[in-house]
PDB file of C-alpha atoms and ligand atoms in Angstrom:
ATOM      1  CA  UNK N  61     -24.141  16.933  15.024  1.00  0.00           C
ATOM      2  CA  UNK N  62     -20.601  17.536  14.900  1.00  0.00           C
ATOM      3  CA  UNK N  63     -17.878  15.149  13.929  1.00  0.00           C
ATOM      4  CA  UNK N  64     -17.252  13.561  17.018  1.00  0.00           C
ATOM      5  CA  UNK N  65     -21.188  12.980  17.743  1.00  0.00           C
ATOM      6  CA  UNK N  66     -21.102  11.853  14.079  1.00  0.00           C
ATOM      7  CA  UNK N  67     -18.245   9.683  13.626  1.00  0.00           C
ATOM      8  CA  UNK N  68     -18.966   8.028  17.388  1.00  0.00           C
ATOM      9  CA  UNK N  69     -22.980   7.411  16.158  1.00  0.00           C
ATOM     10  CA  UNK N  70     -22.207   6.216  13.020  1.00  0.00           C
ATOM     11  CA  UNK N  71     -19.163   4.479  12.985  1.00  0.00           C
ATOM     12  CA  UNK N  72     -18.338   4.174  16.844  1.00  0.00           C
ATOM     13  CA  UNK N  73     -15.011   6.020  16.143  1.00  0.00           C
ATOM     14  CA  UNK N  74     -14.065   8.748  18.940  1.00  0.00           C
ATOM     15  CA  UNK N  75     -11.003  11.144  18.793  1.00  0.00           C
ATOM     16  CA  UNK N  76     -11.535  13.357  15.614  1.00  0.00           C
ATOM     17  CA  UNK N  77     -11.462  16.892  15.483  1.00  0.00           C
ATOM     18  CA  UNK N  78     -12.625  17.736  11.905  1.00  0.00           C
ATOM     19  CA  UNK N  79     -13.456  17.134   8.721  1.00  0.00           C
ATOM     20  CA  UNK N  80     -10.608  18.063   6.404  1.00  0.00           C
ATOM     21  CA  UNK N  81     -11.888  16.671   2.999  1.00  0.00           C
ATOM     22  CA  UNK N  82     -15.173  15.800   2.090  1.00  0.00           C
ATOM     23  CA  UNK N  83     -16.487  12.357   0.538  1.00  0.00           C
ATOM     24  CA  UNK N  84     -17.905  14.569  -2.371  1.00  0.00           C
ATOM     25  CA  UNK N  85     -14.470  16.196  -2.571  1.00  0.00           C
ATOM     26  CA  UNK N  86     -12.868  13.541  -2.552  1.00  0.00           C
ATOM     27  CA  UNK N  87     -14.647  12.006  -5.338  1.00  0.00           C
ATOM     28  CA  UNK N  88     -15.131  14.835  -7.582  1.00  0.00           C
ATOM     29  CA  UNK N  89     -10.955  15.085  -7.435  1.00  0.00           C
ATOM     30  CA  UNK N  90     -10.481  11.206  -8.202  1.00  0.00           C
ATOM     31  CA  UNK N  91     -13.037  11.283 -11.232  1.00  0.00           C
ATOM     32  CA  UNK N  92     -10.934  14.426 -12.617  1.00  0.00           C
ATOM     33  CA  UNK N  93      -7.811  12.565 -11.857  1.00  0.00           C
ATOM     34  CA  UNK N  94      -8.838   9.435 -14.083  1.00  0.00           C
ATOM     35  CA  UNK N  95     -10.143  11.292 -16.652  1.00  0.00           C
ATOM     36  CA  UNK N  96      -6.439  12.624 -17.053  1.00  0.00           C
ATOM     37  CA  UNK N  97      -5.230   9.612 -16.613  1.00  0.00           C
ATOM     38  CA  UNK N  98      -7.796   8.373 -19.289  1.00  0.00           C
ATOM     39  CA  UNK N  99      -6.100  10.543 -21.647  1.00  0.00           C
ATOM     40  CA  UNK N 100      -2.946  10.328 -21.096  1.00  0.00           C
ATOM     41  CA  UNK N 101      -2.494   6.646 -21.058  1.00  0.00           C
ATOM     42  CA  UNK N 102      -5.175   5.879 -24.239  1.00  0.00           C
ATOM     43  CA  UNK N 103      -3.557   3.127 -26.476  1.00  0.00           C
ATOM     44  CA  UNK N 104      -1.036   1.959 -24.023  1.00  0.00           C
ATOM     45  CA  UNK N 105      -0.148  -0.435 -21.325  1.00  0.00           C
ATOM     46  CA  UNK N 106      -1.108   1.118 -18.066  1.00  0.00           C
ATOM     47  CA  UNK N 107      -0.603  -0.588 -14.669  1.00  0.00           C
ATOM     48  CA  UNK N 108      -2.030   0.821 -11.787  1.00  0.00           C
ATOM     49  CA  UNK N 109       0.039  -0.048  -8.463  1.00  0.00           C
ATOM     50  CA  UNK N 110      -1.968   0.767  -4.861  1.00  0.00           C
ATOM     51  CA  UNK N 111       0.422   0.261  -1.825  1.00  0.00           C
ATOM     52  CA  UNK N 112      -0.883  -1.410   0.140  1.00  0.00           C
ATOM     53  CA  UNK N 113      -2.724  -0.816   2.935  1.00  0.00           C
ATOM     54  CA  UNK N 114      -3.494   2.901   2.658  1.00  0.00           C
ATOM     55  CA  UNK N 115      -4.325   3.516  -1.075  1.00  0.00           C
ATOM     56  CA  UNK N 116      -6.604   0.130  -1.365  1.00  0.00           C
ATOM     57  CA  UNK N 117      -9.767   2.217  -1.450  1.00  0.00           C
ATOM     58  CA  UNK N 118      -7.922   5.030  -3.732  1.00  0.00           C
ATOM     59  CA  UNK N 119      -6.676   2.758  -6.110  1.00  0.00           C
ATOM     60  CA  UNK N 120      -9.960   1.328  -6.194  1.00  0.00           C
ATOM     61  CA  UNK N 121     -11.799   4.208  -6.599  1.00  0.00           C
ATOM     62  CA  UNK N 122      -9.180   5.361  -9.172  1.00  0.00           C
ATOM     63  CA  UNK N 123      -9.256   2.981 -11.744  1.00  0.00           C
ATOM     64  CA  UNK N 124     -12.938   3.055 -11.885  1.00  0.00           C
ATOM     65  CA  UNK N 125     -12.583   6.729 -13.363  1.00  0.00           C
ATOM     66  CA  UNK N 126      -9.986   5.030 -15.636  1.00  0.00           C
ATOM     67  CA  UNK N 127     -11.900   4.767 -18.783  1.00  0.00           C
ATOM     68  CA  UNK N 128      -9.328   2.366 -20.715  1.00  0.00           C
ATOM     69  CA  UNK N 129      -7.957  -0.786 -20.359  1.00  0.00           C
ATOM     70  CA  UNK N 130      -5.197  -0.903 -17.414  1.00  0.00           C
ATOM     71  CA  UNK N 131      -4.356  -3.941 -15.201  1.00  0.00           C
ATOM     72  CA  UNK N 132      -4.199  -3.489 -11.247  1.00  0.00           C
ATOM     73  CA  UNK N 133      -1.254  -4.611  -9.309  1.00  0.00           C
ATOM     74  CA  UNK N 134      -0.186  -3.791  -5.089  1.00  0.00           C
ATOM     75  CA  UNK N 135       2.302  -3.876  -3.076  1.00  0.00           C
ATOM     76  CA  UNK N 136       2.767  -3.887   0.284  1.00  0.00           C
ATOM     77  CA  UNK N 137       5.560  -1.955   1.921  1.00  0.00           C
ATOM     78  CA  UNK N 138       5.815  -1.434   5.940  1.00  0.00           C
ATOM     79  CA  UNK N 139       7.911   1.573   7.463  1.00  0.00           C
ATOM     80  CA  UNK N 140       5.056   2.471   9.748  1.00  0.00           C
ATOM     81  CA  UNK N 141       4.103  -0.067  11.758  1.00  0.00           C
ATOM     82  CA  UNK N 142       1.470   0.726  14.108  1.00  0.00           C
ATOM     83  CA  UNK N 143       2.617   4.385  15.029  1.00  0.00           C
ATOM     84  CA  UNK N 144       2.119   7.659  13.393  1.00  0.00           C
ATOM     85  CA  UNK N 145       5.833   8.160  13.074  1.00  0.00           C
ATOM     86  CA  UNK N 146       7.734   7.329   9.810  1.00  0.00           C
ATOM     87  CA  UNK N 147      10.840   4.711  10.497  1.00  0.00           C
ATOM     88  CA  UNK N 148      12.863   5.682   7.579  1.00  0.00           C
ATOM     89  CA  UNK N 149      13.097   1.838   6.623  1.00  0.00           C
ATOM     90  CA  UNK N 150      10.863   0.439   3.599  1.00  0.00           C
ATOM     91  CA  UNK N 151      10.580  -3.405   3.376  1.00  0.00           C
ATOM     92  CA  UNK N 152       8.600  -4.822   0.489  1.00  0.00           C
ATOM     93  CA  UNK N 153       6.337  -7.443   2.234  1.00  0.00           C
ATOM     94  CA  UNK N 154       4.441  -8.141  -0.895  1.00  0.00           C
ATOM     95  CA  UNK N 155       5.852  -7.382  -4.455  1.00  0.00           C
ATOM     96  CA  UNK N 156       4.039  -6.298  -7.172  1.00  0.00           C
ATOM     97  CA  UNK N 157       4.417  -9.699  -8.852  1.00  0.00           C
ATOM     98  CA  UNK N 158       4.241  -8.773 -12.576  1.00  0.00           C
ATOM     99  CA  UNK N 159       7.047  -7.874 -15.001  1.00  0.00           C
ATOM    100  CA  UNK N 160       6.808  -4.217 -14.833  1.00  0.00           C
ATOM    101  CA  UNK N 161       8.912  -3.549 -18.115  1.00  0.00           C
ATOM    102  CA  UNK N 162       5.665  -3.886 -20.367  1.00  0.00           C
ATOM    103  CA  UNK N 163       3.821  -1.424 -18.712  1.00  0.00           C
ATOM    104  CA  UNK N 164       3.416   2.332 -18.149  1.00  0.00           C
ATOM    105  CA  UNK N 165       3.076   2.579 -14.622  1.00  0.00           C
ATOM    106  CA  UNK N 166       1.252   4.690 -12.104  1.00  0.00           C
ATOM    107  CA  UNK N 167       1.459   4.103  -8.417  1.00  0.00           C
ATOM    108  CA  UNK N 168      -1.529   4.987  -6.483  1.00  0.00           C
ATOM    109  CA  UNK N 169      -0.381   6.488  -2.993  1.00  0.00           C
ATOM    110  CA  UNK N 170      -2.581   7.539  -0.017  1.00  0.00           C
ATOM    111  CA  UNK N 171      -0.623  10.145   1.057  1.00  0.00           C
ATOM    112  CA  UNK N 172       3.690  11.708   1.069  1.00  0.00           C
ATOM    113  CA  UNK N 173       4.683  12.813   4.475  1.00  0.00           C
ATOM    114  CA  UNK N 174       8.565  12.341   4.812  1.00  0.00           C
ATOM    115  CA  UNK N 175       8.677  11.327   1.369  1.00  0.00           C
ATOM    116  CA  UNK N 176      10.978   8.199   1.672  1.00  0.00           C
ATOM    117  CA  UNK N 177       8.779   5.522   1.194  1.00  0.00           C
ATOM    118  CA  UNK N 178       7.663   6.869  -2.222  1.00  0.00           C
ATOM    119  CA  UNK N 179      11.021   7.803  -2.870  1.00  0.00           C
ATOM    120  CA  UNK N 180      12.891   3.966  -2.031  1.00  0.00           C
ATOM    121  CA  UNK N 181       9.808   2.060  -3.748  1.00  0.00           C
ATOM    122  CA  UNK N 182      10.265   3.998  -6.702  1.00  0.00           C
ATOM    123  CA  UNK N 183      14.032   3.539  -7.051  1.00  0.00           C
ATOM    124  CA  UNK N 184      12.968  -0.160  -7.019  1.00  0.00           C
ATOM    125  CA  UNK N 185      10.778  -0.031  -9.444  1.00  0.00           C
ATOM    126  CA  UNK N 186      12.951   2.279 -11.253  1.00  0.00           C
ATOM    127  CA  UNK N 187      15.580  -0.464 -11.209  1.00  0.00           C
ATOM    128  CA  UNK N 188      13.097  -2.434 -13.347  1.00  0.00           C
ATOM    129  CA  UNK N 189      12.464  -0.373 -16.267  1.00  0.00           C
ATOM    130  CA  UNK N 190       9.073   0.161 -16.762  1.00  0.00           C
ATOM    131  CA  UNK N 191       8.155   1.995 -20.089  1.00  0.00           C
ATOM    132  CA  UNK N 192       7.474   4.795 -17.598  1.00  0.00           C
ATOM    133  CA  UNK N 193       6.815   5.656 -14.006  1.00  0.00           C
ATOM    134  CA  UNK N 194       4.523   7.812 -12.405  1.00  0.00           C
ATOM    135  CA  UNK N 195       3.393   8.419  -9.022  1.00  0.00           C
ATOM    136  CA  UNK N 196      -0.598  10.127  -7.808  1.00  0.00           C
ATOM    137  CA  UNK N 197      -0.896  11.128  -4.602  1.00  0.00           C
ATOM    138  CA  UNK N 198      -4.306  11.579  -2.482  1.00  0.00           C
ATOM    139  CA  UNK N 199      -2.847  13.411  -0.087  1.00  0.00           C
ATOM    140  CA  UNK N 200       0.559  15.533  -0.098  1.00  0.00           C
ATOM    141  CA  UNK N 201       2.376  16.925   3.148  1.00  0.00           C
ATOM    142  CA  UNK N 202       4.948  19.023   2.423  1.00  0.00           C
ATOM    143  CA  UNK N 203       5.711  20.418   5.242  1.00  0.00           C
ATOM    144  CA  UNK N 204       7.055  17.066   6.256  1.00  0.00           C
ATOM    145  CA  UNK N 205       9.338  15.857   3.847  1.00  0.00           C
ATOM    146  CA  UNK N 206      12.161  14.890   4.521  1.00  0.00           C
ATOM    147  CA  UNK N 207      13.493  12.795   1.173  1.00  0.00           C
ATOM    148  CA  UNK N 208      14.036  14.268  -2.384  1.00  0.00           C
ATOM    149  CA  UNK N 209      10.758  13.413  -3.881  1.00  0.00           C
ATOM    150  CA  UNK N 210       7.701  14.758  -5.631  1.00  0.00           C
ATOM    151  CA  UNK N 211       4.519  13.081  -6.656  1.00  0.00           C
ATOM    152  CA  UNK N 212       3.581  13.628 -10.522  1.00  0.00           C
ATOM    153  CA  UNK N 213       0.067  14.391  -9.169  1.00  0.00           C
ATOM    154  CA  UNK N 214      -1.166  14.821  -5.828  1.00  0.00           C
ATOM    155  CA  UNK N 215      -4.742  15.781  -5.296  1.00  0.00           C
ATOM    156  CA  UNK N 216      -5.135  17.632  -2.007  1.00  0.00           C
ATOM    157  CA  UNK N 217      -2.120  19.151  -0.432  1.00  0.00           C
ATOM    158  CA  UNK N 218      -2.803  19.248   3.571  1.00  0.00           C
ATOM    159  CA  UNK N 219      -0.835  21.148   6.122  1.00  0.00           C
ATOM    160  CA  UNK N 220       1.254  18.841   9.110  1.00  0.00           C
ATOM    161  CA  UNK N 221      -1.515  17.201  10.759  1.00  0.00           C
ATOM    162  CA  UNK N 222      -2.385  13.508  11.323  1.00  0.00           C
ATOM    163  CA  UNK N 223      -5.391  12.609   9.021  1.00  0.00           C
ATOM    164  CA  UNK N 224      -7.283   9.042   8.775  1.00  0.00           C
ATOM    165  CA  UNK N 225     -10.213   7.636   6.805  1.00  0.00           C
ATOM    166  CA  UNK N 226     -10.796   7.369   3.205  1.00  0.00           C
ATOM    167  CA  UNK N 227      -8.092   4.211   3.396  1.00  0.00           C
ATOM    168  CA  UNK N 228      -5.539   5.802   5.735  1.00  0.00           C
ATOM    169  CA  UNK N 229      -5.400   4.876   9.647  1.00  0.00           C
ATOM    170  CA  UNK N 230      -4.159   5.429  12.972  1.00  0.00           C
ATOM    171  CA  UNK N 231      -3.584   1.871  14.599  1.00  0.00           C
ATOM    172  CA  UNK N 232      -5.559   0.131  11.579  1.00  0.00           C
ATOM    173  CA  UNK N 233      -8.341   1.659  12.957  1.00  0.00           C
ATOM    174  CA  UNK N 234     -10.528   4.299  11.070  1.00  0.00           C
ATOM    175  CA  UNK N 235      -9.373   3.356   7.258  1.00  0.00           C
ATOM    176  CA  UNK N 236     -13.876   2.708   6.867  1.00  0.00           C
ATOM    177  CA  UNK N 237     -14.658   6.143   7.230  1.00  0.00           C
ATOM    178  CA  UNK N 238     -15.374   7.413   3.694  1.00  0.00           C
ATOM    179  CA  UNK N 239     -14.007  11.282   4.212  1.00  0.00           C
ATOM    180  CA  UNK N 240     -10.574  12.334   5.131  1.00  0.00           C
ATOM    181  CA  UNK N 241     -10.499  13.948   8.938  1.00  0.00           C
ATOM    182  CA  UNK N 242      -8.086  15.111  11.430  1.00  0.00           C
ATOM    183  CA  UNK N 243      -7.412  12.831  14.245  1.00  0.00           C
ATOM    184  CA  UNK N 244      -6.547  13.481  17.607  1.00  0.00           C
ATOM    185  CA  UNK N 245      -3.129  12.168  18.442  1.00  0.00           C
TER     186      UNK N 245
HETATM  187  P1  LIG H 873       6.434   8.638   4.250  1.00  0.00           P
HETATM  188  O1  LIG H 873       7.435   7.579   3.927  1.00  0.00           O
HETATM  189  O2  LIG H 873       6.818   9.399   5.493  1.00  0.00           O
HETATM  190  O3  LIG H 873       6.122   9.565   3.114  1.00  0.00           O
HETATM  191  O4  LIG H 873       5.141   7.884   4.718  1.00  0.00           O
HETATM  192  C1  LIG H 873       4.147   7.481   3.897  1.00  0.00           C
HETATM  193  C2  LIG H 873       3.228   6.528   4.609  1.00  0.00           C
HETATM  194  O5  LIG H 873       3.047   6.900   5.983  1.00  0.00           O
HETATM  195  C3  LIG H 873       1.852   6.584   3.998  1.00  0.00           C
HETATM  196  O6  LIG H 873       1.705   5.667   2.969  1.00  0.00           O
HETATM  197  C4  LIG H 873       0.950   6.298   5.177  1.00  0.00           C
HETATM  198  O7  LIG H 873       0.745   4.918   5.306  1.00  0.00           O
HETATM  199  C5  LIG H 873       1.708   6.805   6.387  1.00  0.00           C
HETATM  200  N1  LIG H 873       1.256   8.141   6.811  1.00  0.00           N
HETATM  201  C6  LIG H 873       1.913   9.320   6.694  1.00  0.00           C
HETATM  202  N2  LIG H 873       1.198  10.345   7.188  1.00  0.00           N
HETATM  203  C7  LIG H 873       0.038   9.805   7.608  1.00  0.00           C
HETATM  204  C8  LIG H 873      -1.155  10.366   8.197  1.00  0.00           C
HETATM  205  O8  LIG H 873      -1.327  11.580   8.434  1.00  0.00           O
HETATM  206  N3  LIG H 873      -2.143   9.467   8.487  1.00  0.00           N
HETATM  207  C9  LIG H 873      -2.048   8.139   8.234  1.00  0.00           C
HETATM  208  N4  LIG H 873      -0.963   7.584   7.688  1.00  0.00           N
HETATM  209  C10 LIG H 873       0.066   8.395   7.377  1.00  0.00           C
HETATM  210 MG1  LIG H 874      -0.442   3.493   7.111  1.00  0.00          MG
END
């Protein structure tokens, strides 16, 4: 079967063309990425931050690997909408809701295309002065960015294309599939 026969059968999805990053990948990447961030957070106060929607099931998956006490927190931040194109405005719709200033923090991204959501959530946090900041990326587009930012870490760098699944959508649709493929937009 190929992906579309698979991803139609199984999840009733249609319009991917391929498989960019496996679920075994995937996983094999987050475990090494919380046994670094095992280490390098070991005796302090660690808050992991997921925004909201995209890195729910990374930040989930994440700080299961994370073999130390941390606290989870999200936010929620729209400059999407329902498109694939990035509006250049970030509104936080739901705040982290925790005083930030106790904690090392690590946001938990899906994925950096232009860059400015990353880079205007984390001048607000910033503002806020938590012991430190640091942001993990799933997914990093380059090619694409358009603000003056860089994740700390970013797990799988991917060339200009639009990807879904493993969290990440087109249309809220396709954030259940449990790999990372190419859609067809
Ligand atoms: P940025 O502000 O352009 O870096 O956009 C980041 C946000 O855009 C991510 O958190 C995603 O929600 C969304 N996004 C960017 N590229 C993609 C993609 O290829 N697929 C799905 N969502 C994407
Ligand atoms: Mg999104």
């Amino acid at each position: 079967m190929n992906i579309k026969e698979q991803t139609t059968e199984l999840f009733g999805y249609e319009g991917l063309k391929r498989v960019l990053i496996s679920e075994n990948e995937i996983k094999a990447a987050v475990q090494a990425e919380g046994r670094r961030i095992t280490e390098e957070y070991r005796g302090k106060p660690l808050l992991i931050a997921g925004l909201l929607k995209g890195s729910f099931i990374f930040a989930a998956d994440l700080c299961r690997e994370v073999k130390i006490p941390c606290e989870l927190g999200f936010i929620a931040v729209s400059s999407y909408g329902d498109g694939s194109v990035s509006s250049g405005r970030v509104d936080i719709a739901m705040d982290i809701g925790r005083d930030i200033s106790r904690y090392h923090v690590v946001i938990a991204e899906d994925i950096i295309d232009t860059g400015r959501t990353l880079c205007e959530v984390c001048r607000i946090l910033r503002e806020r002065n938590p012991l430190s900041l640091k942001v993990v990326t799933l997914l990093d587009k380059p090619e694409r960015r358009e603000a003056d930012f860089n994740a700390d870490v970013s797990l799988f760098t991917i060339p200009d294309a639009f990807v879904v699944g493993y969290g990440l959508d087109y249309g809220e649709k396709y954030r259940n599939l449990p790999f990372i493929a190419e859609a067809e937009i």
